[in-house]
Amino acid sequence: MNKRTKAFFEALPERGKIQYSQVIAIDLNKIKRQTDGSIILNAGAFKVGDYPHLGYETPFRNVEFDEILIGRITKEEASKILDKFEGLCLLKNHDWIEDLEQREELSVGTVLTNAKFETISDEQIAMTRIVISDGDAIASVESGKYNQLSIGFTYIAEDVRGKIDGVDFL
């Protein structure tokens, strides 16, 4: 962890640290291997709740480069996209796919089902089923090197400032 990232986590409100650092662990006993070598597993697409960001990670011009901002995904807003996951490609990196050629080049798998909320450890998680077909990605998931993949999404942020439970929100 570099100094900047360490400072970022140390500066977060305690509640933000916990939310940001938790990753839904992959249960290797629940991975189903297919005859073609691919694997199918459950995946958490995102959590309802608070997500810290640094100023440079947002589209807003009125924030400092390293200013810590908290974004919130509400269950109401998240519910609007749950039926949009099926068929999306999985990526090792958070790249935007422009055309079918890029999809073929960058994809390591596919989202099999639309998402639905499940409560895990008192948190609302948008869960889905995925298939990973890329050999290197499979090895990385099974070894624990990868615990996250991307669907290459983007979002529209609203610059709404205020305090909620004593935390500054964007």
mmCIF file with all atom_site columns, N, CA and C in Angstrom, residues 54-117:
data_model
loop_
_atom_site.group_PDB
_atom_site.id
_atom_site.type_symbol
_atom_site.label_atom_id
_atom_site.label_alt_id
_atom_site.label_comp_id
_atom_site.label_asym_id
_atom_site.label_entity_id
_atom_site.label_seq_id
_atom_site.pdbx_PDB_ins_code
_atom_site.Cartn_x
_atom_site.Cartn_y
_atom_site.Cartn_z
_atom_site.occupancy
_atom_site.B_iso_or_equiv
_atom_site.pdbx_formal_charge
_atom_site.auth_seq_id
_atom_site.auth_comp_id
_atom_site.auth_asym_id
_atom_site.auth_atom_id
_atom_site.pdbx_PDB_model_num
ATOM 1   N N  . LEU A 1 54  ? -11.593 9.658   -3.532  1.00 0.00 ? 54  LEU A N  1
ATOM 2   C CA . LEU A 1 54  ? -10.742 10.840  -3.510  1.00 0.00 ? 54  LEU A CA 1
ATOM 3   C C  . LEU A 1 54  ? -11.229 11.796  -4.585  1.00 0.00 ? 54  LEU A C  1
ATOM 4   N N  . GLY A 1 55  ? -10.961 13.072  -4.413  1.00 0.00 ? 55  GLY A N  1
ATOM 5   C CA . GLY A 1 55  ? -11.435 14.098  -5.345  1.00 0.00 ? 55  GLY A CA 1
ATOM 6   C C  . GLY A 1 55  ? -11.135 13.794  -6.796  1.00 0.00 ? 55  GLY A C  1
ATOM 7   N N  . TYR A 1 56  ? -9.946  13.276  -7.089  1.00 0.00 ? 56  TYR A N  1
ATOM 8   C CA . TYR A 1 56  ? -9.582  13.013  -8.483  1.00 0.00 ? 56  TYR A CA 1
ATOM 9   C C  . TYR A 1 56  ? -10.389 11.879  -9.100  1.00 0.00 ? 56  TYR A C  1
ATOM 10  N N  . GLU A 1 57  ? -11.086 11.088  -8.284  1.00 0.00 ? 57  GLU A N  1
ATOM 11  C CA . GLU A 1 57  ? -11.887 9.981   -8.802  1.00 0.00 ? 57  GLU A CA 1
ATOM 12  C C  . GLU A 1 57  ? -13.300 10.415  -9.202  1.00 0.00 ? 57  GLU A C  1
ATOM 13  N N  . THR A 1 58  ? -13.638 11.669  -9.001  1.00 0.00 ? 58  THR A N  1
ATOM 14  C CA . THR A 1 58  ? -14.983 12.153  -9.310  1.00 0.00 ? 58  THR A CA 1
ATOM 15  C C  . THR A 1 58  ? -14.922 13.104  -10.506 1.00 0.00 ? 58  THR A C  1
ATOM 16  N N  . PRO A 1 59  ? -16.080 13.343  -11.130 1.00 0.00 ? 59  PRO A N  1
ATOM 17  C CA . PRO A 1 59  ? -16.111 14.270  -12.266 1.00 0.00 ? 59  PRO A CA 1
ATOM 18  C C  . PRO A 1 59  ? -16.186 15.734  -11.848 1.00 0.00 ? 59  PRO A C  1
ATOM 19  N N  . PHE A 1 60  ? -16.202 16.017  -10.555 1.00 0.00 ? 60  PHE A N  1
ATOM 20  C CA . PHE A 1 60  ? -16.424 17.372  -10.087 1.00 0.00 ? 60  PHE A CA 1
ATOM 21  C C  . PHE A 1 60  ? -15.144 18.197  -10.095 1.00 0.00 ? 60  PHE A C  1
ATOM 22  N N  . ARG A 1 61  ? -15.268 19.441  -10.539 1.00 0.00 ? 61  ARG A N  1
ATOM 23  C CA . ARG A 1 61  ? -14.120 20.339  -10.627 1.00 0.00 ? 61  ARG A CA 1
ATOM 24  C C  . ARG A 1 61  ? -13.937 21.162  -9.348  1.00 0.00 ? 61  ARG A C  1
ATOM 25  N N  . ASN A 1 62  ? -14.944 21.190  -8.497  1.00 0.00 ? 62  ASN A N  1
ATOM 26  C CA . ASN A 1 62  ? -14.900 22.047  -7.320  1.00 0.00 ? 62  ASN A CA 1
ATOM 27  C C  . ASN A 1 62  ? -14.406 21.320  -6.064  1.00 0.00 ? 62  ASN A C  1
ATOM 28  N N  . VAL A 1 63  ? -13.597 20.266  -6.250  1.00 0.00 ? 63  VAL A N  1
ATOM 29  C CA . VAL A 1 63  ? -13.048 19.540  -5.105  1.00 0.00 ? 63  VAL A CA 1
ATOM 30  C C  . VAL A 1 63  ? -11.531 19.428  -5.252  1.00 0.00 ? 63  VAL A C  1
ATOM 31  N N  . GLU A 1 64  ? -10.863 19.298  -4.128  1.00 0.00 ? 64  GLU A N  1
ATOM 32  C CA . GLU A 1 64  ? -9.416  19.126  -4.132  1.00 0.00 ? 64  GLU A CA 1
ATOM 33  C C  . GLU A 1 64  ? -9.059  17.739  -4.666  1.00 0.00 ? 64  GLU A C  1
ATOM 34  N N  . PHE A 1 65  ? -7.894  17.620  -5.270  1.00 0.00 ? 65  PHE A N  1
ATOM 35  C CA . PHE A 1 65  ? -7.418  16.374  -5.859  1.00 0.00 ? 65  PHE A CA 1
ATOM 36  C C  . PHE A 1 65  ? -7.475  15.228  -4.862  1.00 0.00 ? 65  PHE A C  1
ATOM 37  N N  . ASP A 1 66  ? -7.011  15.453  -3.629  1.00 0.00 ? 66  ASP A N  1
ATOM 38  C CA . ASP A 1 66  ? -6.959  14.393  -2.630  1.00 0.00 ? 66  ASP A CA 1
ATOM 39  C C  . ASP A 1 66  ? -8.015  14.553  -1.533  1.00 0.00 ? 66  ASP A C  1
ATOM 40  N N  . GLU A 1 67  ? -9.044  15.369  -1.799  1.00 0.00 ? 67  GLU A N  1
ATOM 41  C CA . GLU A 1 67  ? -10.139 15.526  -0.841  1.00 0.00 ? 67  GLU A CA 1
ATOM 42  C C  . GLU A 1 67  ? -10.901 14.214  -0.732  1.00 0.00 ? 67  GLU A C  1
ATOM 43  N N  . ILE A 1 68  ? -11.225 13.819  0.493   1.00 0.00 ? 68  ILE A N  1
ATOM 44  C CA . ILE A 1 68  ? -11.965 12.579  0.711   1.00 0.00 ? 68  ILE A CA 1
ATOM 45  C C  . ILE A 1 68  ? -13.456 12.894  0.678   1.00 0.00 ? 68  ILE A C  1
ATOM 46  N N  . LEU A 1 69  ? -14.153 12.220  -0.204  1.00 0.00 ? 69  LEU A N  1
ATOM 47  C CA . LEU A 1 69  ? -15.588 12.399  -0.367  1.00 0.00 ? 69  LEU A CA 1
ATOM 48  C C  . LEU A 1 69  ? -16.275 11.054  -0.108  1.00 0.00 ? 69  LEU A C  1
ATOM 49  N N  . ILE A 1 70  ? -17.495 11.104  0.371   1.00 0.00 ? 70  ILE A N  1
ATOM 50  C CA . ILE A 1 70  ? -18.252 9.878   0.600   1.00 0.00 ? 70  ILE A CA 1
ATOM 51  C C  . ILE A 1 70  ? -19.438 9.876   -0.359  1.00 0.00 ? 70  ILE A C  1
ATOM 52  N N  . GLY A 1 71  ? -19.534 8.815   -1.154  1.00 0.00 ? 71  GLY A N  1
ATOM 53  C CA . GLY A 1 71  ? -20.679 8.632   -2.042  1.00 0.00 ? 71  GLY A CA 1
ATOM 54  C C  . GLY A 1 71  ? -21.611 7.600   -1.436  1.00 0.00 ? 71  GLY A C  1
ATOM 55  N N  . ARG A 1 72  ? -22.871 7.680   -1.756  1.00 0.00 ? 72  ARG A N  1
ATOM 56  C CA . ARG A 1 72  ? -23.842 6.746   -1.188  1.00 0.00 ? 72  ARG A CA 1
ATOM 57  C C  . ARG A 1 72  ? -24.658 6.112   -2.303  1.00 0.00 ? 72  ARG A C  1
ATOM 58  N N  . ILE A 1 73  ? -24.789 4.804   -2.244  1.00 0.00 ? 73  ILE A N  1
ATOM 59  C CA . ILE A 1 73  ? -25.693 4.068   -3.127  1.00 0.00 ? 73  ILE A CA 1
ATOM 60  C C  . ILE A 1 73  ? -26.881 3.655   -2.272  1.00 0.00 ? 73  ILE A C  1
ATOM 61  N N  . THR A 1 74  ? -28.054 4.213   -2.581  1.00 0.00 ? 74  THR A N  1
ATOM 62  C CA . THR A 1 74  ? -29.253 3.859   -1.822  1.00 0.00 ? 74  THR A CA 1
ATOM 63  C C  . THR A 1 74  ? -29.898 2.616   -2.433  1.00 0.00 ? 74  THR A C  1
ATOM 64  N N  . LYS A 1 75  ? -30.674 1.921   -1.635  1.00 0.00 ? 75  LYS A N  1
ATOM 65  C CA . LYS A 1 75  ? -31.361 0.726   -2.134  1.00 0.00 ? 75  LYS A CA 1
ATOM 66  C C  . LYS A 1 75  ? -32.351 1.107   -3.228  1.00 0.00 ? 75  LYS A C  1
ATOM 67  N N  . GLU A 1 76  ? -32.987 2.239   -3.080  1.00 0.00 ? 76  GLU A N  1
ATOM 68  C CA . GLU A 1 76  ? -33.946 2.714   -4.087  1.00 0.00 ? 76  GLU A CA 1
ATOM 69  C C  . GLU A 1 76  ? -33.270 2.916   -5.439  1.00 0.00 ? 76  GLU A C  1
ATOM 70  N N  . GLU A 1 77  ? -32.132 3.616   -5.447  1.00 0.00 ? 77  GLU A N  1
ATOM 71  C CA . GLU A 1 77  ? -31.408 3.845   -6.700  1.00 0.00 ? 77  GLU A CA 1
ATOM 72  C C  . GLU A 1 77  ? -30.839 2.545   -7.250  1.00 0.00 ? 77  GLU A C  1
ATOM 73  N N  . ALA A 1 78  ? -30.274 1.730   -6.380  1.00 0.00 ? 78  ALA A N  1
ATOM 74  C CA . ALA A 1 78  ? -29.678 0.462   -6.811  1.00 0.00 ? 78  ALA A CA 1
ATOM 75  C C  . ALA A 1 78  ? -30.724 -0.463  -7.431  1.00 0.00 ? 78  ALA A C  1
ATOM 76  N N  . SER A 1 79  ? -31.946 -0.414  -6.925  1.00 0.00 ? 79  SER A N  1
ATOM 77  C CA . SER A 1 79  ? -33.016 -1.283  -7.439  1.00 0.00 ? 79  SER A CA 1
ATOM 78  C C  . SER A 1 79  ? -33.307 -1.025  -8.912  1.00 0.00 ? 79  SER A C  1
ATOM 79  N N  . LYS A 1 80  ? -32.999 0.167   -9.380  1.00 0.00 ? 80  LYS A N  1
ATOM 80  C CA . LYS A 1 80  ? -33.274 0.531   -10.771 1.00 0.00 ? 80  LYS A CA 1
ATOM 81  C C  . LYS A 1 80  ? -32.369 -0.183  -11.772 1.00 0.00 ? 80  LYS A C  1
ATOM 82  N N  . ILE A 1 81  ? -31.244 -0.753  -11.311 1.00 0.00 ? 81  ILE A N  1
ATOM 83  C CA . ILE A 1 81  ? -30.313 -1.394  -12.257 1.00 0.00 ? 81  ILE A CA 1
ATOM 84  C C  . ILE A 1 81  ? -30.171 -2.896  -12.051 1.00 0.00 ? 81  ILE A C  1
ATOM 85  N N  . LEU A 1 82  ? -30.872 -3.476  -11.102 1.00 0.00 ? 82  LEU A N  1
ATOM 86  C CA . LEU A 1 82  ? -30.707 -4.902  -10.818 1.00 0.00 ? 82  LEU A CA 1
ATOM 87  C C  . LEU A 1 82  ? -31.000 -5.791  -12.025 1.00 0.00 ? 82  LEU A C  1
ATOM 88  N N  . ASP A 1 83  ? -31.912 -5.358  -12.890 1.00 0.00 ? 83  ASP A N  1
ATOM 89  C CA . ASP A 1 83  ? -32.279 -6.174  -14.054 1.00 0.00 ? 83  ASP A CA 1
ATOM 90  C C  . ASP A 1 83  ? -31.407 -5.894  -15.280 1.00 0.00 ? 83  ASP A C  1
ATOM 91  N N  . LYS A 1 84  ? -30.264 -5.240  -15.082 1.00 0.00 ? 84  LYS A N  1
ATOM 92  C CA . LYS A 1 84  ? -29.382 -4.877  -16.202 1.00 0.00 ? 84  LYS A CA 1
ATOM 93  C C  . LYS A 1 84  ? -28.086 -5.692  -16.246 1.00 0.00 ? 84  LYS A C  1
ATOM 94  N N  . PHE A 1 85  ? -27.905 -6.662  -15.370 1.00 0.00 ? 85  PHE A N  1
ATOM 95  C CA . PHE A 1 85  ? -26.627 -7.361  -15.246 1.00 0.00 ? 85  PHE A CA 1
ATOM 96  C C  . PHE A 1 85  ? -26.460 -8.539  -16.199 1.00 0.00 ? 85  PHE A C  1
ATOM 97  N N  . GLU A 1 86  ? -27.517 -9.273  -16.454 1.00 0.00 ? 86  GLU A N  1
ATOM 98  C CA . GLU A 1 86  ? -27.408 -10.491 -17.263 1.00 0.00 ? 86  GLU A CA 1
ATOM 99  C C  . GLU A 1 86  ? -26.776 -10.188 -18.620 1.00 0.00 ? 86  GLU A C  1
ATOM 100 N N  . GLY A 1 87  ? -25.732 -10.952 -18.966 1.00 0.00 ? 87  GLY A N  1
ATOM 101 C CA . GLY A 1 87  ? -25.072 -10.806 -20.254 1.00 0.00 ? 87  GLY A CA 1
ATOM 102 C C  . GLY A 1 87  ? -23.891 -9.852  -20.273 1.00 0.00 ? 87  GLY A C  1
ATOM 103 N N  . LEU A 1 88  ? -23.675 -9.101  -19.189 1.00 0.00 ? 88  LEU A N  1
ATOM 104 C CA . LEU A 1 88  ? -22.520 -8.210  -19.145 1.00 0.00 ? 88  LEU A CA 1
ATOM 105 C C  . LEU A 1 88  ? -21.233 -9.024  -19.085 1.00 0.00 ? 88  LEU A C  1
ATOM 106 N N  . CYS A 1 89  ? -20.171 -8.505  -19.683 1.00 0.00 ? 89  CYS A N  1
ATOM 107 C CA . CYS A 1 89  ? -18.900 -9.228  -19.628 1.00 0.00 ? 89  CYS A CA 1
ATOM 108 C C  . CYS A 1 89  ? -18.145 -8.860  -18.361 1.00 0.00 ? 89  CYS A C  1
ATOM 109 N N  . LEU A 1 90  ? -17.334 -9.803  -17.892 1.00 0.00 ? 90  LEU A N  1
ATOM 110 C CA . LEU A 1 90  ? -16.470 -9.587  -16.736 1.00 0.00 ? 90  LEU A CA 1
ATOM 111 C C  . LEU A 1 90  ? -15.081 -9.229  -17.238 1.00 0.00 ? 90  LEU A C  1
ATOM 112 N N  . LEU A 1 91  ? -14.452 -8.304  -16.557 1.00 0.00 ? 91  LEU A N  1
ATOM 113 C CA . LEU A 1 91  ? -13.140 -7.817  -16.964 1.00 0.00 ? 91  LEU A CA 1
ATOM 114 C C  . LEU A 1 91  ? -12.166 -7.911  -15.798 1.00 0.00 ? 91  LEU A C  1
ATOM 115 N N  . LYS A 1 92  ? -10.889 -8.152  -16.101 1.00 0.00 ? 92  LYS A N  1
ATOM 116 C CA . LYS A 1 92  ? -9.870  -8.136  -15.052 1.00 0.00 ? 92  LYS A CA 1
ATOM 117 C C  . LYS A 1 92  ? -9.664  -6.722  -14.543 1.00 0.00 ? 92  LYS A C  1
ATOM 118 N N  . ASN A 1 93  ? -9.761  -5.758  -15.433 1.00 0.00 ? 93  ASN A N  1
ATOM 119 C CA . ASN A 1 93  ? -9.575  -4.355  -15.076 1.00 0.00 ? 93  ASN A CA 1
ATOM 120 C C  . ASN A 1 93  ? -10.879 -3.613  -15.328 1.00 0.00 ? 93  ASN A C  1
ATOM 121 N N  . HIS A 1 94  ? -10.959 -2.415  -14.817 1.00 0.00 ? 94  HIS A N  1
ATOM 122 C CA . HIS A 1 94  ? -12.181 -1.619  -14.950 1.00 0.00 ? 94  HIS A CA 1
ATOM 123 C C  . HIS A 1 94  ? -12.130 -0.821  -16.256 1.00 0.00 ? 94  HIS A C  1
ATOM 124 N N  . ASP A 1 95  ? -12.212 -1.535  -17.367 1.00 0.00 ? 95  ASP A N  1
ATOM 125 C CA . ASP A 1 95  ? -12.169 -0.900  -18.688 1.00 0.00 ? 95  ASP A CA 1
ATOM 126 C C  . ASP A 1 95  ? -13.579 -0.739  -19.240 1.00 0.00 ? 95  ASP A C  1
ATOM 127 N N  . TRP A 1 96  ? -13.767 0.275   -20.061 1.00 0.00 ? 96  TRP A N  1
ATOM 128 C CA . TRP A 1 96  ? -15.034 0.481   -20.759 1.00 0.00 ? 96  TRP A CA 1
ATOM 129 C C  . TRP A 1 96  ? -14.949 -0.219  -22.107 1.00 0.00 ? 96  TRP A C  1
ATOM 130 N N  . ILE A 1 97  ? -15.938 -1.034  -22.437 1.00 0.00 ? 97  ILE A N  1
ATOM 131 C CA . ILE A 1 97  ? -15.950 -1.792  -23.690 1.00 0.00 ? 97  ILE A CA 1
ATOM 132 C C  . ILE A 1 97  ? -16.689 -0.984  -24.752 1.00 0.00 ? 97  ILE A C  1
ATOM 133 N N  . GLU A 1 98  ? -15.994 -0.649  -25.828 1.00 0.00 ? 98  GLU A N  1
ATOM 134 C CA . GLU A 1 98  ? -16.567 0.148   -26.907 1.00 0.00 ? 98  GLU A CA 1
ATOM 135 C C  . GLU A 1 98  ? -17.197 -0.696  -28.014 1.00 0.00 ? 98  GLU A C  1
ATOM 136 N N  . ASP A 1 99  ? -16.640 -1.886  -28.274 1.00 0.00 ? 99  ASP A N  1
ATOM 137 C CA . ASP A 1 99  ? -17.141 -2.691  -29.390 1.00 0.00 ? 99  ASP A CA 1
ATOM 138 C C  . ASP A 1 99  ? -16.896 -4.178  -29.119 1.00 0.00 ? 99  ASP A C  1
ATOM 139 N N  . LEU A 1 100 ? -17.406 -5.034  -30.003 1.00 0.00 ? 100 LEU A N  1
ATOM 140 C CA . LEU A 1 100 ? -17.297 -6.482  -29.813 1.00 0.00 ? 100 LEU A CA 1
ATOM 141 C C  . LEU A 1 100 ? -15.856 -6.971  -29.820 1.00 0.00 ? 100 LEU A C  1
ATOM 142 N N  . GLU A 1 101 ? -14.994 -6.327  -30.595 1.00 0.00 ? 101 GLU A N  1
ATOM 143 C CA . GLU A 1 101 ? -13.589 -6.729  -30.639 1.00 0.00 ? 101 GLU A CA 1
ATOM 144 C C  . GLU A 1 101 ? -12.932 -6.532  -29.267 1.00 0.00 ? 101 GLU A C  1
ATOM 145 N N  . GLN A 1 102 ? -13.213 -5.402  -28.627 1.00 0.00 ? 102 GLN A N  1
ATOM 146 C CA . GLN A 1 102 ? -12.672 -5.147  -27.293 1.00 0.00 ? 102 GLN A CA 1
ATOM 147 C C  . GLN A 1 102 ? -13.249 -6.132  -26.283 1.00 0.00 ? 102 GLN A C  1
ATOM 148 N N  . ARG A 1 103 ? -14.522 -6.445  -26.431 1.00 0.00 ? 103 ARG A N  1
ATOM 149 C CA . ARG A 1 103 ? -15.151 -7.400  -25.511 1.00 0.00 ? 103 ARG A CA 1
ATOM 150 C C  . ARG A 1 103 ? -14.430 -8.736  -25.577 1.00 0.00 ? 103 ARG A C  1
ATOM 151 N N  . GLU A 1 104 ? -14.148 -9.201  -26.780 1.00 0.00 ? 104 GLU A N  1
ATOM 152 C CA . GLU A 1 104 ? -13.445 -10.474 -26.967 1.00 0.00 ? 104 GLU A CA 1
ATOM 153 C C  . GLU A 1 104 ? -12.054 -10.410 -26.353 1.00 0.00 ? 104 GLU A C  1
ATOM 154 N N  . GLU A 1 105 ? -11.380 -9.288  -26.536 1.00 0.00 ? 105 GLU A N  1
ATOM 155 C CA . GLU A 1 105 ? -10.001 -9.127  -26.077 1.00 0.00 ? 105 GLU A CA 1
ATOM 156 C C  . GLU A 1 105 ? -9.892  -9.015  -24.552 1.00 0.00 ? 105 GLU A C  1
ATOM 157 N N  . LEU A 1 106 ? -10.821 -8.311  -23.911 1.00 0.00 ? 106 LEU A N  1
ATOM 158 C CA . LEU A 1 106 ? -10.700 -7.983  -22.493 1.00 0.00 ? 106 LEU A CA 1
ATOM 159 C C  . LEU A 1 106 ? -11.540 -8.846  -21.554 1.00 0.00 ? 106 LEU A C  1
ATOM 160 N N  . SER A 1 107 ? -12.526 -9.537  -22.091 1.00 0.00 ? 107 SER A N  1
ATOM 161 C CA . SER A 1 107 ? -13.457 -10.290 -21.255 1.00 0.00 ? 107 SER A CA 1
ATOM 162 C C  . SER A 1 107 ? -12.835 -11.566 -20.703 1.00 0.00 ? 107 SER A C  1
ATOM 163 N N  . VAL A 1 108 ? -13.125 -11.849 -19.433 1.00 0.00 ? 108 VAL A N  1
ATOM 164 C CA . VAL A 1 108 ? -12.688 -13.100 -18.799 1.00 0.00 ? 108 VAL A CA 1
ATOM 165 C C  . VAL A 1 108 ? -13.884 -13.976 -18.426 1.00 0.00 ? 108 VAL A C  1
ATOM 166 N N  . GLY A 1 109 ? -15.091 -13.486 -18.697 1.00 0.00 ? 109 GLY A N  1
ATOM 167 C CA . GLY A 1 109 ? -16.295 -14.241 -18.362 1.00 0.00 ? 109 GLY A CA 1
ATOM 168 C C  . GLY A 1 109 ? -17.537 -13.413 -18.618 1.00 0.00 ? 109 GLY A C  1
ATOM 169 N N  . THR A 1 110 ? -18.657 -13.912 -18.097 1.00 0.00 ? 110 THR A N  1
ATOM 170 C CA . THR A 1 110 ? -19.955 -13.284 -18.345 1.00 0.00 ? 110 THR A CA 1
ATOM 171 C C  . THR A 1 110 ? -20.827 -13.352 -17.095 1.00 0.00 ? 110 THR A C  1
ATOM 172 N N  . VAL A 1 111 ? -21.661 -12.340 -16.902 1.00 0.00 ? 111 VAL A N  1
ATOM 173 C CA . VAL A 1 111 ? -22.669 -12.358 -15.849 1.00 0.00 ? 111 VAL A CA 1
ATOM 174 C C  . VAL A 1 111 ? -23.849 -13.176 -16.364 1.00 0.00 ? 111 VAL A C  1
ATOM 175 N N  . LEU A 1 112 ? -24.243 -14.204 -15.616 1.00 0.00 ? 112 LEU A N  1
ATOM 176 C CA . LEU A 1 112 ? -25.291 -15.129 -16.062 1.00 0.00 ? 112 LEU A CA 1
ATOM 177 C C  . LEU A 1 112 ? -26.700 -14.699 -15.679 1.00 0.00 ? 112 LEU A C  1
ATOM 178 N N  . THR A 1 113 ? -26.838 -13.987 -14.566 1.00 0.00 ? 113 THR A N  1
ATOM 179 C CA . THR A 1 113 ? -28.172 -13.634 -14.077 1.00 0.00 ? 113 THR A CA 1
ATOM 180 C C  . THR A 1 113 ? -28.230 -12.162 -13.693 1.00 0.00 ? 113 THR A C  1
ATOM 181 N N  . ASN A 1 114 ? -29.421 -11.620 -13.695 1.00 0.00 ? 114 ASN A N  1
ATOM 182 C CA . ASN A 1 114 ? -29.603 -10.290 -13.139 1.00 0.00 ? 114 ASN A CA 1
ATOM 183 C C  . ASN A 1 114 ? -29.370 -10.353 -11.638 1.00 0.00 ? 114 ASN A C  1
ATOM 184 N N  . ALA A 1 115 ? -29.124 -9.220  -11.030 1.00 0.00 ? 115 ALA A N  1
ATOM 185 C CA . ALA A 1 115 ? -28.811 -9.167  -9.603  1.00 0.00 ? 115 ALA A CA 1
ATOM 186 C C  . ALA A 1 115 ? -30.083 -9.152  -8.767  1.00 0.00 ? 115 ALA A C  1
ATOM 187 N N  . LYS A 1 116 ? -29.951 -9.615  -7.546  1.00 0.00 ? 116 LYS A N  1
ATOM 188 C CA . LYS A 1 116 ? -31.027 -9.503  -6.559  1.00 0.00 ? 116 LYS A CA 1
ATOM 189 C C  . LYS A 1 116 ? -30.379 -9.252  -5.214  1.00 0.00 ? 116 LYS A C  1
ATOM 190 N N  . PHE A 1 117 ? -31.084 -8.529  -4.356  1.00 0.00 ? 117 PHE A N  1
ATOM 191 C CA . PHE A 1 117 ? -30.541 -8.199  -3.054  1.00 0.00 ? 117 PHE A CA 1
ATOM 192 C C  . PHE A 1 117 ? -30.552 -9.407  -2.138  1.00 0.00 ? 117 PHE A C  1
#
